[in-house]
Short mmCIF file of C-alpha atoms in Angstrom, two decimals:
data_model
loop_
_atom_site.label_atom_id
_atom_site.label_comp_id
_atom_site.label_asym_id
_atom_site.label_seq_id
_atom_site.Cartn_x
_atom_site.Cartn_y
_atom_site.Cartn_z
CA UNK A 1 139.08 84.02 260.14
CA UNK A 2 140.55 86.32 256.70
CA UNK A 3 140.50 90.13 257.05
CA UNK A 4 140.43 92.33 254.24
CA UNK A 5 143.98 93.24 254.65
CA UNK A 6 145.11 89.70 253.69
CA UNK A 7 143.03 89.58 250.75
CA UNK A 8 144.37 90.75 247.15
CA UNK A 9 141.21 92.50 245.76
CA UNK A 10 143.55 93.33 242.39
CA UNK A 11 144.11 89.60 241.85
CA UNK A 12 140.65 88.52 242.56
CA UNK A 13 139.31 91.31 240.27
CA UNK A 14 142.23 90.41 237.42
CA UNK A 15 141.18 86.57 238.20
CA UNK A 16 137.49 87.54 237.49
CA UNK A 17 138.07 89.20 234.29
CA UNK A 18 140.11 86.97 232.62
CA UNK A 19 137.22 84.03 233.50
CA UNK A 20 135.01 86.21 232.26
CA UNK A 21 136.96 87.18 229.22
CA UNK A 22 136.83 83.33 228.77
CA UNK A 23 133.50 83.00 229.16
CA UNK A 24 132.31 85.39 226.75
CA UNK A 25 134.76 84.06 224.10
CA UNK A 26 133.28 80.37 224.47
CA UNK A 27 130.20 81.53 224.21
CA UNK A 28 131.05 83.66 221.22
CA UNK A 29 132.24 80.22 219.77
CA UNK A 30 129.20 78.30 220.77
CA UNK A 31 127.07 81.05 219.37
CA UNK A 32 128.83 80.84 215.83
CA UNK A 33 128.77 77.34 215.76
CA UNK A 34 125.58 76.96 216.30
CA UNK A 35 124.49 79.69 213.70
CA UNK A 36 127.35 78.44 210.91
CA UNK A 37 125.97 78.05 207.42
CA UNK A 38 125.00 74.47 205.97
CA UNK A 39 126.62 73.98 202.56
CA UNK A 40 124.65 71.68 200.39
CA UNK A 41 127.29 69.74 198.55
CA UNK A 42 125.54 66.53 196.57
CA UNK A 43 121.83 66.32 195.26
CA UNK A 44 120.31 63.66 193.67
CA UNK A 45 116.25 63.27 192.79
CA UNK A 46 113.31 61.10 190.83
CA UNK A 47 110.61 63.51 190.08
CA UNK A 48 107.64 62.66 188.07
CA UNK A 49 107.80 63.60 183.65
CA UNK A 50 111.07 61.92 183.75
CA UNK A 51 113.28 63.92 185.83
CA UNK A 52 116.37 61.52 186.87
CA UNK A 53 118.74 64.28 187.48
CA UNK A 54 119.32 68.06 188.15
CA UNK A 55 119.64 68.67 184.45
CA UNK A 56 116.38 66.68 183.39
CA UNK A 57 114.61 68.45 186.40
CA UNK A 58 115.67 72.18 185.18
CA UNK A 59 114.66 71.48 181.71
CA UNK A 60 111.30 70.28 182.87
CA UNK A 61 111.17 73.74 185.06
CA UNK A 62 112.61 75.94 181.87
CA UNK A 63 110.12 74.37 179.38
CA UNK A 64 107.16 74.87 181.50
CA UNK A 65 106.18 71.22 181.45
CA UNK A 66 103.08 69.58 183.43
CA UNK A 67 103.65 66.23 184.39
CA UNK A 68 100.53 65.60 185.84
CA UNK A 69 98.43 62.81 183.98
CA UNK A 70 95.84 60.08 184.12
CA UNK A 71 96.39 57.54 187.01
CA UNK A 72 98.49 54.86 185.51
CA UNK A 73 96.36 51.47 184.80
CA UNK A 74 99.59 49.96 186.87
CA UNK A 75 98.10 51.81 189.97
CA UNK A 76 94.81 51.40 190.32
CA UNK A 77 91.53 51.19 188.20
CA UNK A 78 90.85 54.44 188.36
CA UNK A 79 87.65 54.49 185.96
CA UNK A 80 86.07 51.97 188.35
CA UNK A 81 86.44 54.22 191.16
CA UNK A 82 85.57 57.09 189.44
CA UNK A 83 82.48 59.09 190.18
CA UNK A 84 81.55 62.99 189.55
CA UNK A 85 79.51 63.05 192.41
CA UNK A 86 82.24 64.22 195.11
CA UNK A 87 80.14 62.67 198.27
CA UNK A 88 79.96 58.93 196.92
CA UNK A 89 81.36 56.58 199.09
CA UNK A 90 84.75 54.79 198.36
CA UNK A 91 85.20 56.69 194.99
CA UNK A 92 87.28 59.26 193.54
CA UNK A 93 85.98 62.42 191.66
CA UNK A 94 89.76 62.82 190.36
CA UNK A 95 91.67 60.59 187.74
CA UNK A 96 94.86 62.49 187.52
CA UNK A 97 98.12 62.32 189.21
CA UNK A 98 101.82 62.95 188.89
CA UNK A 99 103.76 59.44 188.75
CA UNK A 100 107.46 58.42 188.30
CA UNK A 101 108.29 55.75 185.86
CA UNK A 102 109.90 52.46 186.54
CA UNK A 103 109.95 52.22 189.92
CA UNK A 104 109.84 48.48 189.65
CA UNK A 105 113.27 48.63 188.63
CA UNK A 106 116.29 48.16 191.09
CA UNK A 107 119.10 46.17 191.08
CA UNK A 108 119.42 44.77 194.42
CA UNK A 109 122.86 43.34 194.54
CA UNK A 110 124.53 46.61 194.15
CA UNK A 111 123.34 47.49 198.08
CA UNK A 112 124.13 43.72 199.25
CA UNK A 113 120.54 42.70 199.04
CA UNK A 114 119.44 39.30 198.19
CA UNK A 115 116.51 39.77 195.15
CA UNK A 116 114.12 37.56 197.38
CA UNK A 117 114.52 40.03 200.31
CA UNK A 118 114.37 42.93 197.42
CA UNK A 119 110.94 41.85 197.08
CA UNK A 120 109.84 42.70 200.00
CA UNK A 121 111.21 46.06 200.18
CA UNK A 122 108.82 49.23 199.68
CA UNK A 123 109.34 50.71 196.44
CA UNK A 124 110.11 53.85 198.58
CA UNK A 125 113.01 52.05 200.44
CA UNK A 126 114.73 51.06 197.39
CA UNK A 127 114.57 54.80 195.77
CA UNK A 128 115.65 56.02 198.81
CA UNK A 129 118.74 53.78 198.82
CA UNK A 130 119.37 55.15 195.14
CA UNK A 131 119.16 58.29 195.77
CA UNK A 132 121.34 58.10 198.97
CA UNK A 133 124.00 56.39 196.33
CA UNK A 134 123.83 58.97 193.79
CA UNK A 135 123.78 62.00 196.08
CA UNK A 136 127.12 61.07 197.42
CA UNK A 137 128.34 60.15 194.14
CA UNK A 138 127.57 63.42 193.06
CA UNK A 139 129.16 65.37 195.88
CA UNK A 140 132.73 63.80 194.66
CA UNK A 141 134.04 62.36 197.64
CA UNK A 142 134.18 57.83 197.82
CA UNK A 143 131.33 56.41 198.99
CA UNK A 144 133.49 54.11 200.82
CA UNK A 145 135.13 57.39 202.63
CA UNK A 146 131.94 57.56 204.73
CA UNK A 147 132.06 54.14 205.98
CA UNK A 148 132.16 54.24 209.75
CA UNK A 149 131.91 58.17 209.66
CA UNK A 150 129.52 60.42 211.98
CA UNK A 151 126.68 60.47 208.99
CA UNK A 152 123.50 61.05 209.94
CA UNK A 153 120.13 60.03 207.90
CA UNK A 154 116.88 61.92 207.84
CA UNK A 155 114.21 60.82 205.92
CA UNK A 156 110.90 62.17 205.55
CA UNK A 157 108.13 59.52 204.26
CA UNK A 158 104.71 59.45 204.97
CA UNK A 159 102.71 56.58 203.22
CA UNK A 160 102.56 52.85 203.55
CA UNK A 161 100.70 51.76 200.20
CA UNK A 162 102.79 49.09 200.27
CA UNK A 163 102.35 47.38 203.56
CA UNK A 164 98.65 47.88 202.51
CA UNK A 165 99.17 45.77 199.35
CA UNK A 166 100.79 43.47 201.12
CA UNK A 167 98.10 42.66 203.62
CA UNK A 168 95.45 42.70 201.59
CA UNK A 169 96.98 39.85 199.34
CA UNK A 170 95.04 36.84 199.56
CA UNK A 171 98.00 35.00 199.74
CA UNK A 172 99.09 35.19 203.34
CA UNK A 173 102.41 33.62 202.78
CA UNK A 174 103.32 36.97 201.48
CA UNK A 175 103.84 38.68 204.10
CA UNK A 176 107.12 37.01 205.48
CA UNK A 177 110.24 39.08 207.49
CA UNK A 178 111.22 40.79 204.35
CA UNK A 179 107.71 42.30 204.17
CA UNK A 180 107.80 43.12 207.77
CA UNK A 181 111.06 44.94 207.78
CA UNK A 182 110.62 46.15 204.17
CA UNK A 183 107.46 48.19 204.68
CA UNK A 184 108.25 49.60 208.10
CA UNK A 185 108.71 53.48 208.06
CA UNK A 186 111.61 53.50 210.54
CA UNK A 187 113.57 50.91 208.95
CA UNK A 188 113.72 53.45 205.83
CA UNK A 189 116.25 55.60 207.34
CA UNK A 190 117.80 52.68 209.34
CA UNK A 191 118.81 51.02 206.24
CA UNK A 192 120.36 53.44 204.48
CA UNK A 193 122.75 53.78 207.70
CA UNK A 194 122.83 49.78 207.35
CA UNK A 195 124.02 49.35 204.21
CA UNK A 196 126.59 52.20 203.70
CA UNK A 197 128.03 51.75 207.39
CA UNK A 198 127.36 55.06 208.66
CA UNK A 199 127.26 56.11 212.74
CA UNK A 200 125.48 59.08 212.59
CA UNK A 201 121.72 59.46 213.65
CA UNK A 202 118.70 57.53 211.43
CA UNK A 203 115.50 59.24 211.80
CA UNK A 204 112.32 58.84 210.09
CA UNK A 205 109.95 62.26 209.90
CA UNK A 206 106.45 62.16 209.61
CA UNK A 207 104.90 65.57 209.91
CA UNK A 208 102.78 64.85 206.61
CA UNK A 209 103.39 67.52 203.89
CA UNK A 210 106.16 68.94 205.59
CA UNK A 211 108.11 66.08 206.13
CA UNK A 212 111.20 66.42 204.15
CA UNK A 213 111.61 69.98 205.52
CA UNK A 214 111.49 69.17 209.06
CA UNK A 215 114.10 66.44 208.46
CA UNK A 216 116.32 69.18 207.22
CA UNK A 217 115.89 71.62 209.74
CA UNK A 218 116.72 68.33 212.42
CA UNK A 219 119.80 67.45 209.92
CA UNK A 220 121.13 70.78 210.11
CA UNK A 221 120.64 71.16 213.80
CA UNK A 222 122.38 67.57 214.36
CA UNK A 223 125.38 69.19 212.09
CA UNK A 224 125.89 72.33 214.68
CA UNK A 225 125.20 70.41 217.45
CA UNK A 226 128.43 68.42 216.58
CA UNK A 227 126.11 64.88 215.96
CA UNK A 228 127.22 64.03 212.75
CA UNK A 229 129.81 65.79 210.60
CA UNK A 230 128.00 64.81 207.02
CA UNK A 231 124.02 64.43 207.21
CA UNK A 232 121.97 62.94 204.27
CA UNK A 233 118.51 64.67 203.76
CA UNK A 234 116.04 62.86 202.14
CA UNK A 235 112.14 62.18 201.48
CA UNK A 236 110.07 59.70 199.02
CA UNK A 237 106.45 59.86 198.24
CA UNK A 238 104.84 57.18 196.06
CA UNK A 239 100.96 56.16 195.26
CA UNK A 240 100.60 52.72 194.89
CA UNK A 241 97.15 52.16 196.20
CA UNK A 242 93.85 54.16 196.32
CA UNK A 243 93.22 54.57 200.16
CA UNK A 244 94.77 58.18 200.18
CA UNK A 245 93.46 59.61 196.92
CA UNK A 246 89.33 58.75 198.30
CA UNK A 247 90.22 59.80 201.90
CA UNK A 248 91.43 62.94 200.18
CA UNK A 249 88.35 63.24 197.76
CA UNK A 250 86.11 63.02 201.28
CA UNK A 251 88.29 66.10 202.12
CA UNK A 252 86.96 67.61 199.06
CA UNK A 253 91.17 68.42 198.84
CA UNK A 254 91.93 67.46 195.07
CA UNK A 255 91.47 69.18 192.55
CA UNK A 256 88.88 67.64 190.09
CA UNK A 257 90.31 69.33 187.43
CA UNK A 258 93.90 67.50 187.95
CA UNK A 259 96.03 70.93 187.63
CA UNK A 260 97.39 72.88 190.72
CA UNK A 261 96.48 76.21 189.87
CA UNK A 262 98.58 78.17 192.49
CA UNK A 263 97.53 81.88 193.37
CA UNK A 264 95.00 81.51 190.35
CA UNK A 265 91.06 82.40 191.07
CA UNK A 266 90.47 79.18 189.61
CA UNK A 267 92.54 76.98 192.29
CA UNK A 268 90.29 74.23 193.14
CA UNK A 269 92.71 71.84 194.89
CA UNK A 270 95.89 69.76 194.67
CA UNK A 271 97.20 67.17 192.60
CA UNK A 272 99.03 63.97 194.48
CA UNK A 273 102.56 63.50 193.33
CA UNK A 274 105.07 61.14 193.54
CA UNK A 275 108.98 61.77 193.79
CA UNK A 276 112.07 61.14 195.68
CA UNK A 277 114.85 63.09 196.48
CA UNK A 278 118.06 63.32 198.31
CA UNK A 279 120.50 65.93 199.41
CA UNK A 280 124.30 65.95 201.09
CA UNK A 281 124.77 68.29 203.78
CA UNK A 282 127.86 69.53 205.60
CA UNK A 283 128.91 72.48 208.01
CA UNK A 284 130.71 75.33 205.93
CA UNK A 285 133.90 75.57 207.59
CA UNK A 286 134.11 71.46 206.40
CA UNK A 287 133.17 72.06 203.23
CA UNK A 288 135.26 74.76 202.39
CA UNK A 289 138.41 72.90 203.97
CA UNK A 290 137.77 69.49 201.70
CA UNK A 291 136.94 71.37 198.63
CA UNK A 292 133.67 70.38 198.32
CA UNK A 293 131.64 71.61 195.15
CA UNK A 294 129.09 73.81 197.23
CA UNK A 295 126.08 73.67 195.57
CA UNK A 296 124.25 76.45 197.68
CA UNK A 297 124.22 77.49 201.07
CA UNK A 298 121.44 77.06 203.82
CA UNK A 299 121.58 80.10 206.13
CA UNK A 300 118.89 79.24 208.29
CA UNK A 301 115.79 77.22 209.06
CA UNK A 302 113.02 77.02 212.24
CA UNK A 303 109.55 75.25 212.61
CA UNK A 304 106.32 75.55 214.59
CA UNK A 305 103.36 74.82 214.91
CA UNK A 306 99.78 76.16 214.21
CA UNK A 307 98.18 75.33 217.21
CA UNK A 308 94.49 76.09 217.35
CA UNK A 309 93.42 77.14 214.27
CA UNK A 310 90.02 77.06 212.33
CA UNK A 311 89.94 73.73 211.45
CA UNK A 312 92.79 70.95 212.66
CA UNK A 313 94.06 70.75 208.61
CA UNK A 314 93.31 74.34 208.52
CA UNK A 315 96.49 76.93 207.75
CA UNK A 316 97.28 79.67 210.50
CA UNK A 317 98.38 82.86 209.09
CA UNK A 318 99.82 84.36 211.87
CA UNK A 319 102.02 81.22 213.00
CA UNK A 320 102.91 81.17 209.57
CA UNK A 321 104.40 84.63 209.84
CA UNK A 322 105.90 83.84 212.90
CA UNK A 323 107.86 80.83 211.43
CA UNK A 324 109.19 83.62 208.61
CA UNK A 325 109.98 86.08 211.17
CA UNK A 326 111.86 83.98 213.25
CA UNK A 327 113.92 82.44 210.09
CA UNK A 328 114.98 86.03 209.16
CA UNK A 329 115.84 86.91 212.71
CA UNK A 330 117.95 83.16 213.26
CA UNK A 331 119.69 84.29 209.69
CA UNK A 332 119.97 87.94 210.67
CA UNK A 333 118.75 88.76 207.55
CA UNK A 334 116.35 91.38 206.63
CA UNK A 335 112.78 91.03 204.99
CA UNK A 336 113.67 93.02 201.82
CA UNK A 337 116.54 91.13 201.28
CA UNK A 338 114.79 87.89 200.23
CA UNK A 339 114.04 87.93 196.35
CA UNK A 340 112.36 84.88 195.70
CA UNK A 341 110.07 82.56 197.70
CA UNK A 342 109.60 79.06 196.95
CA UNK A 343 106.22 78.60 198.48
CA UNK A 344 103.94 75.31 199.64
CA UNK A 345 101.56 76.98 197.10
CA UNK A 346 98.91 74.07 197.18
CA UNK A 347 96.68 75.41 194.54
CA UNK A 348 93.44 75.09 197.55
CA UNK A 349 91.15 78.15 197.81
CA UNK A 350 91.92 78.70 201.50
CA UNK A 351 95.42 78.14 201.40
CA UNK A 352 96.57 80.50 198.70
CA UNK A 353 95.54 83.19 200.48
CA UNK A 354 96.34 82.80 203.71
CA UNK A 355 99.85 81.98 202.60
CA UNK A 356 100.47 85.13 200.37
CA UNK A 357 98.93 87.34 202.97
CA UNK A 358 101.10 85.83 205.67
CA UNK A 359 104.65 86.44 202.94
CA UNK A 360 102.75 89.87 202.30
CA UNK A 361 102.81 91.08 205.89
CA UNK A 362 106.55 89.77 206.43
CA UNK A 363 108.66 90.23 203.67
CA UNK A 364 106.20 92.71 201.75
CA UNK A 365 107.96 95.33 204.02
CA UNK A 366 109.86 98.22 202.82
CA UNK A 367 109.79 97.20 199.18
CA UNK A 368 109.81 98.83 196.17
CA UNK A 369 108.97 98.79 192.70
CA UNK A 370 112.36 97.69 191.60
CA UNK A 371 112.76 95.17 194.42
CA UNK A 372 109.20 93.17 193.93
CA UNK A 373 108.88 89.86 196.07
CA UNK A 374 109.01 86.77 193.24
CA UNK A 375 106.79 83.68 194.25
CA UNK A 376 106.34 80.34 192.41
CA UNK A 377 105.17 76.95 193.53
CA UNK A 378 106.51 73.78 191.81
CA UNK A 379 103.19 71.95 192.36
CA UNK A 380 102.17 73.43 189.27
CA UNK A 381 104.75 71.40 187.22
CA UNK A 382 104.81 67.83 189.34
CA UNK A 383 101.84 68.13 191.74
CA UNK A 384 102.02 68.03 195.38
CA UNK A 385 104.61 65.23 196.62
CA UNK A 386 102.90 65.68 200.14
CA UNK A 387 106.13 63.75 202.13
CA UNK A 388 108.19 65.10 199.48
CA UNK A 389 106.96 68.24 198.93
CA UNK A 390 109.88 70.18 200.44
CA UNK A 391 112.47 68.61 198.64
CA UNK A 392 111.59 69.21 195.28
CA UNK A 393 111.11 72.65 196.14
CA UNK A 394 114.42 72.93 197.90
CA UNK A 395 116.32 71.56 195.04
CA UNK A 396 113.97 73.79 192.40
CA UNK A 397 115.34 76.96 194.35
CA UNK A 398 118.58 75.69 194.86
CA UNK A 399 118.83 74.96 190.42
CA UNK A 400 117.27 78.85 190.73
CA UNK A 401 120.18 80.25 192.14
CA UNK A 402 122.76 77.93 190.31
CA UNK A 403 121.15 79.07 186.54
CA UNK A 404 120.64 82.81 187.51
CA UNK A 405 116.73 82.51 186.56
CA UNK A 406 113.45 81.36 188.04
CA UNK A 407 111.06 79.32 185.68
CA UNK A 408 107.82 80.08 185.05
CA UNK A 409 104.76 79.64 187.32
CA UNK A 410 102.02 77.21 185.18
CA UNK A 411 98.11 77.65 185.53
CA UNK A 412 98.29 81.34 186.73
CA UNK A 413 96.19 82.95 184.14
CA UNK A 414 93.73 85.05 186.65
CA UNK A 415 95.24 86.03 189.92
CA UNK A 416 93.15 85.24 192.70
CA UNK A 417 90.66 87.64 193.95
CA UNK A 418 91.32 87.02 197.72
CA UNK A 419 95.02 87.49 197.53
CA UNK A 420 95.66 91.56 198.13
CA UNK A 421 98.27 91.54 195.15
CA UNK A 422 98.57 95.12 195.31
CA UNK A 423 98.96 95.69 199.18
CA UNK A 424 102.91 94.53 198.50
CA UNK A 425 105.45 94.53 195.22
CA UNK A 426 104.38 90.57 194.93
CA UNK A 427 104.77 89.08 191.62
CA UNK A 428 104.71 85.35 190.40
CA UNK A 429 106.73 85.25 187.21
CA UNK A 430 104.78 83.03 183.90
CA UNK A 431 107.75 83.08 181.86
CA UNK A 432 111.94 82.46 182.87
CA UNK A 433 113.05 85.42 184.97
CA UNK A 434 116.59 86.34 185.06
CA UNK A 435 118.06 86.37 188.62
CA UNK A 436 121.63 87.35 187.80
CA UNK A 437 124.35 87.45 190.28
CA UNK A 438 124.91 91.15 191.72
CA UNK A 439 128.45 91.54 193.56
CA UNK A 440 126.31 94.43 195.25
CA UNK A 441 123.97 92.10 196.96
CA UNK A 442 123.43 88.47 198.18
CA UNK A 443 121.01 86.71 196.22
CA UNK A 444 118.38 85.13 198.96
CA UNK A 445 115.28 82.74 198.81
CA UNK A 446 112.92 81.25 201.38
CA UNK A 447 111.76 77.89 200.92
CA UNK A 448 107.95 77.50 202.81
CA UNK A 449 106.36 73.69 203.76
CA UNK A 450 103.23 73.41 205.69
CA UNK A 451 101.81 69.88 206.93
CA UNK A 452 98.38 69.22 207.79
CA UNK A 453 99.20 68.12 210.55
CA UNK A 454 100.22 71.57 211.48
CA UNK A 455 103.52 71.63 211.17
CA UNK A 456 105.41 74.09 209.51
CA UNK A 457 109.08 74.59 208.33
CA UNK A 458 110.76 77.28 206.54
CA UNK A 459 114.57 77.77 205.39
CA UNK A 460 116.28 80.23 203.83
CA UNK A 461 118.80 79.52 201.10
CA UNK A 462 121.70 81.53 199.32
CA UNK A 463 123.32 81.31 196.73
CA UNK A 464 126.89 79.06 196.34
CA UNK A 465 129.72 81.45 197.60
CA UNK A 466 132.37 82.24 194.20
CA UNK A 467 135.82 80.48 195.12
CA UNK A 468 137.26 83.98 195.92
CA UNK A 469 134.86 84.55 198.85
CA UNK A 470 134.43 81.25 200.72
CA UNK A 471 136.33 82.72 203.38
CA UNK A 472 134.82 85.51 204.43
CA UNK A 473 131.43 83.63 203.66
CA UNK A 474 132.44 81.33 206.55
CA UNK A 475 133.72 83.95 208.71
CA UNK A 476 130.57 86.18 208.10
#
């Protein structure tokens, strides 16, 4: 047995000191890696109002266009189903929605798909393929360069209308193998990875209205954990049958007036909308090294669930507060530094006051008249895109940062009396409002997305760094 005289305590202490120092260094690197900002390097979108890219999307927003219209005849016979009696079974009490044009157009050969197989594809899968291609093109890297790479795909998708149409068809032969695969939601993400030869995870997410922002959160995590080097995050929503609209009318969730009147005293529900969008994400350090065109920066994100609330689909204000607070903490951002929030903002009498109160309680602190919190809701322009709603909100916020302006919020005439507007410095822009760069202050925005599944998501977005400041942004 050794004695004290035989043990060199000095060497043991030195060894312990260096080992602790090494562990601290590793921990610091790990912490930094798991908090690294995420760069958005590519975007593609299709939204109501003939929006086919970010330029036409921004024009629609600044022009204050309301893209809601009557339900087109090629979707379902709205007149036959319409009934002013809200309790009428199997009927709808609204004739309005926000729809995409020409969803039947698709060039399958571009994607190595035969025309016969294309007929069996849910148009949602076709749109996802097209926006995946366009988002990669917009990121300015050759599409072939992603083949066999650790590129992941994360897709928000909630509806199965094309499957319903196929099942209801009187011709049983129409439901062939192509339809079986083409209407399976999990295949939507896998088909993108198969088409482009990606080797990262391919995941389809359904948390109802928060699907796309939860998909975004998962994509961010995958990048930080090293599972992927590039992440394609997108979402889609199409309305091909009246079934979901009938169900939502039974819930009294939709607006009879056909307007998302977010924050207004006349708010009477939301308007369903269609859309598809995709963004390309990279770790900030990788985007800088590659010389990518960085469009905006995701500082951090968080998700949670309402738990027990006043009802299964009812929003939970305290959990919204907890979510936003968690995102701020992870981002190391002070509440008063957030200048704009793109809200979930459905325009429902219950949801709007709860959401604004939660924002006021967390982000309204330490504000002054010169530093109001600006609120917006793109649903007033293009309706509620449900599983794709978060993507519409994210891209709108990115464009606000890029164009240094916040577009008008529509249908805000009389402030909702159940919202304590005087409690905090809150403001809803009704005309295009300048949001210029400030060399002394980072421009930061929050994006909220809440699902009636109870799953909530919040993201903090920052303007793209100027070229001269890229290095310091990565190291921050």
